[in-house]
Coordinates of C-alpha atoms and ligand atoms in Angstrom, one line a residue:
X1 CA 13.8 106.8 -85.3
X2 CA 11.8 106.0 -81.8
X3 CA 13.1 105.9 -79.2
X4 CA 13.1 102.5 -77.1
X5 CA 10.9 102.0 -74.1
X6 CA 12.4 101.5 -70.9
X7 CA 10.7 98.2 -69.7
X8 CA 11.9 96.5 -67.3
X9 CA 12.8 92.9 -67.8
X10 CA 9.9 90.9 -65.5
X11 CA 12.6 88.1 -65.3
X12 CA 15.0 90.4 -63.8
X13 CA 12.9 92.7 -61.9
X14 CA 11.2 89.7 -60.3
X15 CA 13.0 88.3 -57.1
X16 CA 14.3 85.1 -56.9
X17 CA 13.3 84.5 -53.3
X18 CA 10.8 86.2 -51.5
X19 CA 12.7 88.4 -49.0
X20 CA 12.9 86.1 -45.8
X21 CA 11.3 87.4 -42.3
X22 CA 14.3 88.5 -39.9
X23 CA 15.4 86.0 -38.0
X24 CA 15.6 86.3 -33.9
X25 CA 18.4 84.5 -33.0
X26 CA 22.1 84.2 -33.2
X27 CA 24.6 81.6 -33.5
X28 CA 25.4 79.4 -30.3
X29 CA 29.1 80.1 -30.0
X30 CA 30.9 83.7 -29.5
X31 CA 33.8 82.9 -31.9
X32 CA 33.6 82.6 -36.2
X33 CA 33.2 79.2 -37.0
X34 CA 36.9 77.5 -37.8
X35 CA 38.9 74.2 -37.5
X36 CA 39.9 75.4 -33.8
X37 CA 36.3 76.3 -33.0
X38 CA 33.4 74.6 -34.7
X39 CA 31.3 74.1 -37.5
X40 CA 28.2 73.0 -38.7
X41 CA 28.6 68.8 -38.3
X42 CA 25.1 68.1 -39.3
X43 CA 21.2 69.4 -40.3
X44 CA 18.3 69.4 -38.9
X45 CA 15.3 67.5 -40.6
X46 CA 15.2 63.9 -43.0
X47 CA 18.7 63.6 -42.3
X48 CA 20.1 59.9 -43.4
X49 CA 21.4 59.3 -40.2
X50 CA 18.0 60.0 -38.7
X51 CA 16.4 57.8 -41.3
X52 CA 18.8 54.8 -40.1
X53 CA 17.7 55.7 -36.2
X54 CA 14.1 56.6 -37.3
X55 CA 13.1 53.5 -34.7
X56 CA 15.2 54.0 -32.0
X57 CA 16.8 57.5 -31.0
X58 CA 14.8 59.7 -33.5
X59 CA 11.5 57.6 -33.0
X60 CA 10.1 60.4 -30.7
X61 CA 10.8 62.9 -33.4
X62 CA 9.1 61.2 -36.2
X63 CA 12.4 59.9 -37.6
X64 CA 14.0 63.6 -38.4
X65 CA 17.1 64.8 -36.5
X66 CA 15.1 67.5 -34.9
X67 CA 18.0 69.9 -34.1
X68 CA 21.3 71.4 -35.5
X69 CA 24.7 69.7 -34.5
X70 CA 27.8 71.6 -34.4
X71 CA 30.7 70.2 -34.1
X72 CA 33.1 71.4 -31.4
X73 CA 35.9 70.2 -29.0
X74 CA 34.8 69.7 -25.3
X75 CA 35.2 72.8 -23.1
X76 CA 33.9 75.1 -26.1
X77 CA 32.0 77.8 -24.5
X78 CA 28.1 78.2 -25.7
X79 CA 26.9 81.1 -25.5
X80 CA 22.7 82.0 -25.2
X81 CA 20.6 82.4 -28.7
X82 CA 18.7 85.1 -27.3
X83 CA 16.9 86.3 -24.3
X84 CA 15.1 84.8 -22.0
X85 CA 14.8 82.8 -19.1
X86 CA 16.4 79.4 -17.7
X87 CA 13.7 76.9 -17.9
X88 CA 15.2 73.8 -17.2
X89 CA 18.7 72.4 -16.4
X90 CA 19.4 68.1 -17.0
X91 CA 15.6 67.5 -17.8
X92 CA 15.9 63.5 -18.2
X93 CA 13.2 63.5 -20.9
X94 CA 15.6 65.7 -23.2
X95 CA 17.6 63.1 -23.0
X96 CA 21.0 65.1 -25.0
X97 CA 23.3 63.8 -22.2
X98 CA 25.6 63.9 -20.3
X99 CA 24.3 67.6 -19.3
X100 CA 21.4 69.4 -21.1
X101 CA 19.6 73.3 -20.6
X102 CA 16.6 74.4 -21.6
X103 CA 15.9 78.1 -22.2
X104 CA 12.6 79.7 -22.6
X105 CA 13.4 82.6 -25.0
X106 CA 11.1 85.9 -25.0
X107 CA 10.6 85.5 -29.1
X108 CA 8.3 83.0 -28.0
X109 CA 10.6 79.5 -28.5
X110 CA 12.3 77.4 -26.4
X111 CA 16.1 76.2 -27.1
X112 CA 17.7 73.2 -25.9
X113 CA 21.6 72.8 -25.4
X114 CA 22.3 69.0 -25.9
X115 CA 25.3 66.9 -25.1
X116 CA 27.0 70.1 -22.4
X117 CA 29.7 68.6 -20.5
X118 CA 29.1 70.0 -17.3
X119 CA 26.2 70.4 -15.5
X120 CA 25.2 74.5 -16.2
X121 CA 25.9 76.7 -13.1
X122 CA 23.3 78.7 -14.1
X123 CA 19.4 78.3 -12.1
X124 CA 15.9 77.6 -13.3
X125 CA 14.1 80.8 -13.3
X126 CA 17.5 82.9 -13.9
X127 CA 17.5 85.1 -16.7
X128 CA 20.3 85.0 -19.3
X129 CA 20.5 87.9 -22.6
X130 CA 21.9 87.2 -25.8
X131 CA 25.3 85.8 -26.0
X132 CA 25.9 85.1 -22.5
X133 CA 28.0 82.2 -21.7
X134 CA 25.5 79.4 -20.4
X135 CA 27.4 76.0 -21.2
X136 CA 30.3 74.4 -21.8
X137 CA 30.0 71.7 -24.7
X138 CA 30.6 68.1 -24.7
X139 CA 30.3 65.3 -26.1
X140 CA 27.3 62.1 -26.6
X141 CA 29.3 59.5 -25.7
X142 CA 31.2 61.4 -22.8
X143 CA 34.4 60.8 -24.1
X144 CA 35.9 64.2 -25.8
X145 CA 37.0 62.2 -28.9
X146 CA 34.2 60.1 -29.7
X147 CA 31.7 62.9 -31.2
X148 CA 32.4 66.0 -29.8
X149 CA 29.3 68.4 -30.4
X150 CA 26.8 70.5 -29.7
X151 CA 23.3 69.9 -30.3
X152 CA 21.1 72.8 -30.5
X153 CA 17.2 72.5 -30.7
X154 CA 14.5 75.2 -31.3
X155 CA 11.2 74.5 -30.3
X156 CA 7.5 75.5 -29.8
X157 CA 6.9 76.6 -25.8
X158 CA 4.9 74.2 -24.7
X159 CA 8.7 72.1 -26.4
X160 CA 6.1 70.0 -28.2
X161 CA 7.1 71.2 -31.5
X162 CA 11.0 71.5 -33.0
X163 CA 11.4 73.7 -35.9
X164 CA 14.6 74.1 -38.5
X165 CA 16.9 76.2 -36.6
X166 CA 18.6 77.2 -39.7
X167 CA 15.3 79.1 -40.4
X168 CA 15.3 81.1 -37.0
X169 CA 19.1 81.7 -36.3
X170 CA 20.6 84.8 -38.2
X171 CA 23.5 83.1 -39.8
X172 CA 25.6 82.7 -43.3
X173 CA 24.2 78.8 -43.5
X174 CA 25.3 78.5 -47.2
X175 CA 29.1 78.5 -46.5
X176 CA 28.1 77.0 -43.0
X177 CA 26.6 73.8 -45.0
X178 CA 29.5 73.0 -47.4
X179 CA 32.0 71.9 -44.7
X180 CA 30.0 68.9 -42.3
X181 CA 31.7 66.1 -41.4
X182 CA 29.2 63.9 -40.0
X183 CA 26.5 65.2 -42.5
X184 CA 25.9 62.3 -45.0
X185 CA 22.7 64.2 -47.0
X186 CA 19.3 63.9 -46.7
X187 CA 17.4 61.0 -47.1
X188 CA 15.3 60.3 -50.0
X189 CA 11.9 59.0 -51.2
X190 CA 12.2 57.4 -54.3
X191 CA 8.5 58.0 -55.3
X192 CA 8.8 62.0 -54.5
X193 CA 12.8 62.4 -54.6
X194 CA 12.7 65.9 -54.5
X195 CA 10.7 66.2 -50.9
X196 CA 13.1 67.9 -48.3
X197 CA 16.3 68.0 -49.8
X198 CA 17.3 71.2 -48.5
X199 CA 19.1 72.3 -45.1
X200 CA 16.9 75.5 -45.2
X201 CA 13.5 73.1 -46.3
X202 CA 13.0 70.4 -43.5
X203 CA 9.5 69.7 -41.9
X204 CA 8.6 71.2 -38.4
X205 CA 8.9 67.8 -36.1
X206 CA 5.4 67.1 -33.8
X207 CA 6.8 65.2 -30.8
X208 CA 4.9 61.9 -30.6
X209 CA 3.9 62.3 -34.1
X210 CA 3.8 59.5 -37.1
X211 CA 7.0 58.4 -38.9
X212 CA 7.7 61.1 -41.8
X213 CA 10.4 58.5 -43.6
X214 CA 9.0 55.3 -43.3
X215 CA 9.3 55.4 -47.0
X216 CA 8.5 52.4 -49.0
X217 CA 11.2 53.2 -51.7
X218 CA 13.8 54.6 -49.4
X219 CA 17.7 56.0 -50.7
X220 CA 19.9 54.5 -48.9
X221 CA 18.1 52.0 -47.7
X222 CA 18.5 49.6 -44.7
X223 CA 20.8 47.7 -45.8
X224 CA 23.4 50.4 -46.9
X225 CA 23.5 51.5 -43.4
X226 CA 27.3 51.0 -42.4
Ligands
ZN1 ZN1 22.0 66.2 -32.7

């Protein structure tokens, strides 16, 4: 009798995933998400409500929602992603009102707070570290029951890139993403169906750049918009 070879299964012994980089930043809020707290309200990326505001409010942004919102009742403190340095505080072209802060962060991104309530107390030029209080949210229509949230962006320095936060913020994002309440999928192209259809694989959005879903065979389309 001979005795069997240990070989090791290449299925098995082969990774599913490539083991990701670390990523740099945490989670905007110092308490676990939670119906008293906040969750994740909707993605970054080809979202379907992007696609419907692709020629309006996400025109800019080549038609993708080119940050993370979190859902959140006004007066919920947000807290800093990393460290680094206040780099702007209301910048009208951010638009994200009625209060915005931009942060330049010493990984080598910048992170924009969207929709804050109050105006930050914090300076421009101030340094903040990781998890220090920096905002109070709000809400975009200024009204604390219309669509109270946070919107979180990650960007390039010179801010003319955004990038998936999901991909750069150290978090549990698959339990995150099963409870939205504003997120109504990503949108679809009929001819490739399968193109960005993930909350963890959205295109980087170039400021100023061409439409990305200006699709020809779009799902939903137009008309479905309600
Ligand atoms: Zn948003």
């Amino acid at each position: 009798m001979t005795a069997l070879a240990v070989v090791a299964n290449p299925i098995v012994a082969t990774p599913l995933r490539q083991a990701a980089a670390p990523k740099p930043f945490g989670l905007p809020f110092a308490d676990p998400p939670g119906p008293g707290t906040w969750y994740l309200g909707g993605g970054y990326g080809n979202t379907v409500g992007a696609f419907f505001q692709r020629d309006t409010t996400y025109r800019a942004g080549q038609g993708l929602h080119f940050g993370l919102d979190f859902a959140a009742p006004c007066g919920t403190l947000v807290i800093a992603i990393g460290d680094g340095v206040v780099a702007k505080v209301d910048a009208k072209e951010h638009g994200s009102a009625p209060h915005n802060l931009m942060l330049q962060l010493d990984a080598g991104y910048a992170t924009l707070y969207g929709h804050l309530s109050e105006r930050s107390t914090l300076n421009v030029g101030e340094r903040v570290t990781k998890g220090q209080v920096v905002g109070v949210s709000g809400d975009s229509f200024g009204t604390c029951h219309s669509a109270p949230h946070l919107h979180l962006e990650i960007r390039s320095p010179d801010y003319l890139t955004a990038y998936n936060p999901i991909n750069l913020i150290d978090a549990d994002w698959d339990t995150l993403a099963l409870v939205g309440a504003f997120q109504r999928g990503f949108e679809r192209d009929l001819d490739d169906p399968r193109q960005w259809q993930y909350p963890d694989d959205q295109p980087d959005t170039q400021f100023g750049g061409p439409l990305l879903n200006n699709y020809k065979n779009p799902w939903p389309p137009d008309w479905y918009r309600r």
